[in-house]
């Protein structure tokens, strides 16, 4: 039985004060009803780690570098993230791929680094609008998955999570319909099943792209949608909790 997970990607938002208030808001309302993960900017990890002490909410980062350490100005290592209480890392978010030219190969290296460091990678995959219109959705997600599997092997995905995030739905207010999302999730499971039935059945498949309090329940009602990766709506306590409640 796959557990539902709702993850918040806070992107490059927040200040000391607003992040403190957001975490307090989540904690004030008691235990979040489903497995919950929040991913603040690197600079807030320390304060959020302290605030979350003793809570069930997991802490994640939005990126990492795959090298152990060294002269990589501006980068953050897996070891650093572990020291700051992270259990998860978003890897290959479409904004990293499109705005920072992150390649499929680099995504594979980052996933490998997460796994060897005891961090759970949330592997983000998804097609652009042009790719969807050209009927290339399945080809794109397969290519993105293949790059990871080539690097770490399919069985290593038992320690990973996949987030299907169609690029055209991220931050646009235009979510995929539950049926559109479910179609791709089913395809991902079938694709994985050809390589490892166990991984295919057990891996958590999140949907991401304009999830909010209104549309979450319908998305989560789909058999193969195990939760959500949430951007904008994760910055408001009430909206995020509404999504978490819809997941159980
Ligand atoms: C995201 O950034 O992963 C995301 C899904 O953003 P939004 O929910 O704002 O579309």
Short mmCIF file of C-alpha atoms and ligand atoms in Angstrom, two decimals:
data_model
loop_
_atom_site.label_atom_id
_atom_site.label_comp_id
_atom_site.label_asym_id
_atom_site.label_seq_id
_atom_site.Cartn_x
_atom_site.Cartn_y
_atom_site.Cartn_z
CA UNK A 1 0.00 0.00 0.00
CA UNK A 2 1.51 3.33 -1.08
CA UNK A 3 1.28 6.14 1.45
CA UNK A 4 0.16 9.56 0.23
CA UNK A 5 2.79 12.29 0.37
CA UNK A 6 2.29 16.02 -0.04
CA UNK A 7 5.46 18.01 -0.63
CA UNK A 8 5.81 21.79 -0.67
CA UNK A 9 8.38 23.41 -2.94
CA UNK A 10 8.89 26.92 -1.56
CA UNK A 11 11.25 27.86 -4.41
CA UNK A 12 13.05 31.19 -3.98
CA UNK A 13 10.42 32.64 -1.67
CA UNK A 14 10.38 33.80 1.91
CA UNK A 15 12.23 35.75 4.53
CA UNK A 16 13.32 34.74 8.02
CA UNK A 17 10.04 36.11 9.37
CA UNK A 18 7.68 34.69 6.75
CA UNK A 19 9.31 31.25 6.83
CA UNK A 20 9.09 31.17 10.63
CA UNK A 21 5.41 32.09 10.45
CA UNK A 22 4.68 29.52 7.76
CA UNK A 23 6.26 26.69 9.72
CA UNK A 24 4.54 27.84 12.93
CA UNK A 25 1.26 27.82 11.06
CA UNK A 26 1.79 24.23 9.92
CA UNK A 27 2.85 23.12 13.40
CA UNK A 28 0.06 24.98 15.22
CA UNK A 29 -2.55 22.94 13.50
CA UNK A 30 -1.10 19.76 15.01
CA UNK A 31 -0.03 16.72 13.07
CA UNK A 32 -0.48 17.09 9.32
CA UNK A 33 -2.86 14.35 8.22
CA UNK A 34 -0.58 12.75 5.64
CA UNK A 35 3.13 12.27 5.13
CA UNK A 36 4.33 15.85 4.59
CA UNK A 37 7.54 17.33 3.25
CA UNK A 38 8.58 20.96 2.99
CA UNK A 39 11.45 22.21 0.84
CA UNK A 40 12.54 25.74 1.72
CA UNK A 41 15.43 27.62 0.18
CA UNK A 42 18.88 26.44 1.36
CA UNK A 43 19.36 29.52 3.53
CA UNK A 44 16.32 28.69 5.65
CA UNK A 45 17.16 25.02 6.26
CA UNK A 46 18.80 25.71 9.59
CA UNK A 47 15.90 27.64 11.07
CA UNK A 48 13.30 25.24 9.67
CA UNK A 49 15.25 22.23 10.97
CA UNK A 50 15.11 23.77 14.47
CA UNK A 51 11.41 24.57 14.18
CA UNK A 52 10.53 21.08 12.98
CA UNK A 53 12.38 19.28 15.79
CA UNK A 54 10.03 16.63 17.17
CA UNK A 55 7.44 17.02 14.41
CA UNK A 56 6.50 14.51 11.70
CA UNK A 57 7.01 16.99 8.89
CA UNK A 58 10.05 16.07 6.80
CA UNK A 59 12.57 18.60 5.56
CA UNK A 60 13.92 18.63 2.03
CA UNK A 61 16.14 20.71 -0.21
CA UNK A 62 15.36 21.91 -3.72
CA UNK A 63 18.64 20.86 -5.30
CA UNK A 64 22.11 19.50 -4.55
CA UNK A 65 25.48 19.07 -6.22
CA UNK A 66 26.65 15.54 -7.00
CA UNK A 67 30.29 16.08 -6.03
CA UNK A 68 31.40 15.20 -2.50
CA UNK A 69 33.03 18.57 -1.84
CA UNK A 70 35.50 20.96 -3.43
CA UNK A 71 35.82 24.03 -5.58
CA UNK A 72 32.22 24.28 -6.77
CA UNK A 73 31.33 27.85 -5.93
CA UNK A 74 27.70 28.35 -5.06
CA UNK A 75 26.88 24.65 -4.78
CA UNK A 76 25.62 22.62 -1.82
CA UNK A 77 26.62 19.03 -1.10
CA UNK A 78 24.60 16.06 0.06
CA UNK A 79 26.66 15.88 3.24
CA UNK A 80 25.71 19.47 4.07
CA UNK A 81 22.03 18.73 3.52
CA UNK A 82 22.17 15.70 5.80
CA UNK A 83 23.82 17.83 8.50
CA UNK A 84 20.97 20.32 8.20
CA UNK A 85 18.31 17.67 8.74
CA UNK A 86 17.19 17.03 5.19
CA UNK A 87 15.74 13.63 4.37
CA UNK A 88 14.63 14.44 0.80
CA UNK A 89 15.89 16.45 -2.18
CA UNK A 90 14.01 17.63 -5.26
CA UNK A 91 16.07 16.57 -8.26
CA UNK A 92 15.59 17.68 -11.85
CA UNK A 93 12.79 20.16 -11.22
CA UNK A 94 11.76 21.61 -14.58
CA UNK A 95 12.96 25.05 -13.50
CA UNK A 96 16.42 23.56 -12.90
CA UNK A 97 16.29 21.81 -16.26
CA UNK A 98 15.01 24.76 -18.29
CA UNK A 99 16.47 27.82 -16.52
CA UNK A 100 19.78 26.33 -15.36
CA UNK A 101 20.37 23.90 -18.22
CA UNK A 102 20.44 20.85 -15.99
CA UNK A 103 20.80 17.78 -18.21
CA UNK A 104 19.34 14.29 -17.90
CA UNK A 105 22.85 13.00 -17.14
CA UNK A 106 23.32 15.51 -14.30
CA UNK A 107 19.92 14.55 -12.90
CA UNK A 108 21.10 10.94 -12.86
CA UNK A 109 24.29 11.91 -11.04
CA UNK A 110 22.31 13.89 -8.48
CA UNK A 111 19.95 10.98 -7.87
CA UNK A 112 22.96 8.70 -7.40
CA UNK A 113 24.47 11.13 -4.89
CA UNK A 114 21.21 11.32 -2.94
CA UNK A 115 20.97 7.56 -2.74
CA UNK A 116 24.55 7.06 -1.63
CA UNK A 117 24.04 9.72 1.06
CA UNK A 118 20.81 8.35 2.51
CA UNK A 119 18.69 11.12 0.99
CA UNK A 120 15.44 10.35 -0.82
CA UNK A 121 15.41 11.95 -4.27
CA UNK A 122 12.09 13.32 -5.50
CA UNK A 123 12.81 12.88 -9.21
CA UNK A 124 10.91 15.43 -11.26
CA UNK A 125 9.96 14.58 -14.83
CA UNK A 126 7.50 16.03 -17.29
CA UNK A 127 6.95 17.38 -20.76
CA UNK A 128 6.73 20.94 -22.07
CA UNK A 129 3.63 22.23 -23.82
CA UNK A 130 5.28 21.86 -27.22
CA UNK A 131 6.21 18.26 -26.40
CA UNK A 132 2.64 17.48 -25.32
CA UNK A 133 1.24 19.06 -28.46
CA UNK A 134 3.65 16.98 -30.53
CA UNK A 135 2.38 13.87 -28.72
CA UNK A 136 5.78 13.28 -27.15
CA UNK A 137 4.76 13.12 -23.48
CA UNK A 138 5.51 9.43 -23.02
CA UNK A 139 8.77 9.65 -24.95
CA UNK A 140 9.97 12.55 -22.81
CA UNK A 141 9.16 11.00 -19.45
CA UNK A 142 10.71 7.70 -20.55
CA UNK A 143 13.89 9.50 -21.65
CA UNK A 144 14.10 11.33 -18.34
CA UNK A 145 13.53 8.10 -16.39
CA UNK A 146 15.99 6.16 -18.53
CA UNK A 147 18.77 8.62 -17.70
CA UNK A 148 18.23 8.01 -13.99
CA UNK A 149 17.90 4.24 -14.36
CA UNK A 150 21.08 4.09 -16.46
CA UNK A 151 22.93 5.79 -13.63
CA UNK A 152 21.55 3.98 -10.58
CA UNK A 153 19.69 0.90 -11.85
CA UNK A 154 15.96 0.39 -11.55
CA UNK A 155 16.00 -1.36 -8.16
CA UNK A 156 17.64 1.68 -6.54
CA UNK A 157 14.38 3.49 -7.18
CA UNK A 158 12.92 1.70 -4.16
CA UNK A 159 14.51 4.57 -2.22
CA UNK A 160 13.19 7.24 -4.57
CA UNK A 161 9.99 9.11 -5.37
CA UNK A 162 8.86 10.30 -8.81
CA UNK A 163 7.00 13.56 -9.36
CA UNK A 164 5.28 13.87 -12.72
CA UNK A 165 5.11 17.59 -13.36
CA UNK A 166 3.98 18.69 -16.81
CA UNK A 167 5.90 21.91 -17.40
CA UNK A 168 2.85 23.65 -18.87
CA UNK A 169 0.98 23.15 -15.59
CA UNK A 170 3.65 24.49 -13.24
CA UNK A 171 2.83 27.91 -11.84
CA UNK A 172 0.26 28.54 -14.57
CA UNK A 173 -2.94 27.90 -12.62
CA UNK A 174 -3.78 25.32 -15.30
CA UNK A 175 -3.50 21.92 -13.68
CA UNK A 176 -3.56 18.76 -15.74
CA UNK A 177 -6.98 17.18 -15.44
CA UNK A 178 -7.10 14.15 -13.14
CA UNK A 179 -7.50 11.97 -16.24
CA UNK A 180 -4.53 13.54 -18.03
CA UNK A 181 -2.33 13.08 -14.98
CA UNK A 182 -3.55 9.53 -14.33
CA UNK A 183 -2.85 8.54 -17.95
CA UNK A 184 0.80 9.53 -17.59
CA UNK A 185 1.10 7.96 -14.13
CA UNK A 186 -0.25 4.67 -15.50
CA UNK A 187 2.24 4.88 -18.35
CA UNK A 188 5.11 5.48 -15.91
CA UNK A 189 4.07 2.46 -13.85
CA UNK A 190 3.76 0.28 -16.94
CA UNK A 191 7.15 1.45 -18.18
CA UNK A 192 8.76 0.65 -14.83
CA UNK A 193 6.93 -2.68 -14.63
CA UNK A 194 8.78 -3.87 -17.73
CA UNK A 195 11.97 -3.52 -15.71
CA UNK A 196 10.85 -4.23 -12.15
CA UNK A 197 7.27 -5.05 -11.16
CA UNK A 198 7.95 -4.45 -7.49
CA UNK A 199 9.31 -0.95 -8.05
CA UNK A 200 6.46 -0.16 -10.39
CA UNK A 201 3.84 -1.09 -7.80
CA UNK A 202 5.48 0.48 -4.76
CA UNK A 203 7.09 3.71 -5.89
CA UNK A 204 5.23 6.86 -4.84
CA UNK A 205 4.17 8.83 -7.93
CA UNK A 206 3.32 12.44 -7.10
CA UNK A 207 1.60 14.82 -9.45
CA UNK A 208 2.73 18.46 -9.59
CA UNK A 209 1.42 21.46 -11.47
CA UNK A 210 -1.02 24.02 -10.07
CA UNK A 211 -2.39 21.73 -7.36
CA UNK A 212 -4.58 23.65 -4.93
CA UNK A 213 -7.23 23.13 -2.30
CA UNK A 214 -9.93 22.97 -4.97
CA UNK A 215 -8.51 20.38 -7.34
CA UNK A 216 -6.46 18.19 -4.98
CA UNK A 217 -9.20 15.74 -3.99
CA UNK A 218 -10.07 14.90 -7.61
CA UNK A 219 -6.42 14.36 -8.47
CA UNK A 220 -5.85 12.17 -5.40
CA UNK A 221 -8.93 10.11 -6.24
CA UNK A 222 -6.96 8.65 -9.17
CA UNK A 223 -5.57 5.22 -8.41
CA UNK A 224 -2.01 5.99 -9.46
CA UNK A 225 -1.62 9.48 -7.98
CA UNK A 226 0.00 9.09 -4.57
CA UNK A 227 0.21 12.72 -3.57
CA UNK A 228 1.43 16.03 -4.87
CA UNK A 229 4.40 18.30 -5.29
CA UNK A 230 3.00 21.76 -4.64
CA UNK A 231 4.56 25.12 -5.43
CA UNK A 232 2.43 28.25 -5.03
CA UNK A 233 -0.23 26.75 -2.78
CA UNK A 234 2.40 25.44 -0.36
CA UNK A 235 3.20 29.00 0.69
CA UNK A 236 -0.16 29.46 2.38
CA UNK A 237 -0.85 27.41 5.49
CA UNK A 238 -4.57 26.97 4.87
CA UNK A 239 -4.20 25.98 1.23
CA UNK A 240 -1.39 23.55 1.95
CA UNK A 241 -3.28 21.88 4.79
CA UNK A 242 -6.36 21.59 2.63
CA UNK A 243 -4.28 19.68 0.09
CA UNK A 244 -2.81 17.49 2.86
CA UNK A 245 -6.29 16.69 4.15
CA UNK A 246 -7.44 15.75 0.66
CA UNK A 247 -4.65 13.18 0.45
CA UNK A 248 -6.00 10.90 3.19
C1 LIG B 1 6.36 23.11 -8.62
O1 LIG B 1 7.08 24.08 -8.60
O2 LIG B 1 6.85 21.98 -8.49
C2 LIG B 1 4.93 23.29 -8.80
C3 LIG B 1 4.19 22.25 -9.01
O3 LIG B 1 4.46 24.60 -8.73
P1 LIG B 1 2.91 25.05 -8.75
O4 LIG B 1 2.18 24.18 -7.74
O5 LIG B 1 2.93 26.49 -8.34
O6 LIG B 1 2.40 24.83 -10.12
#
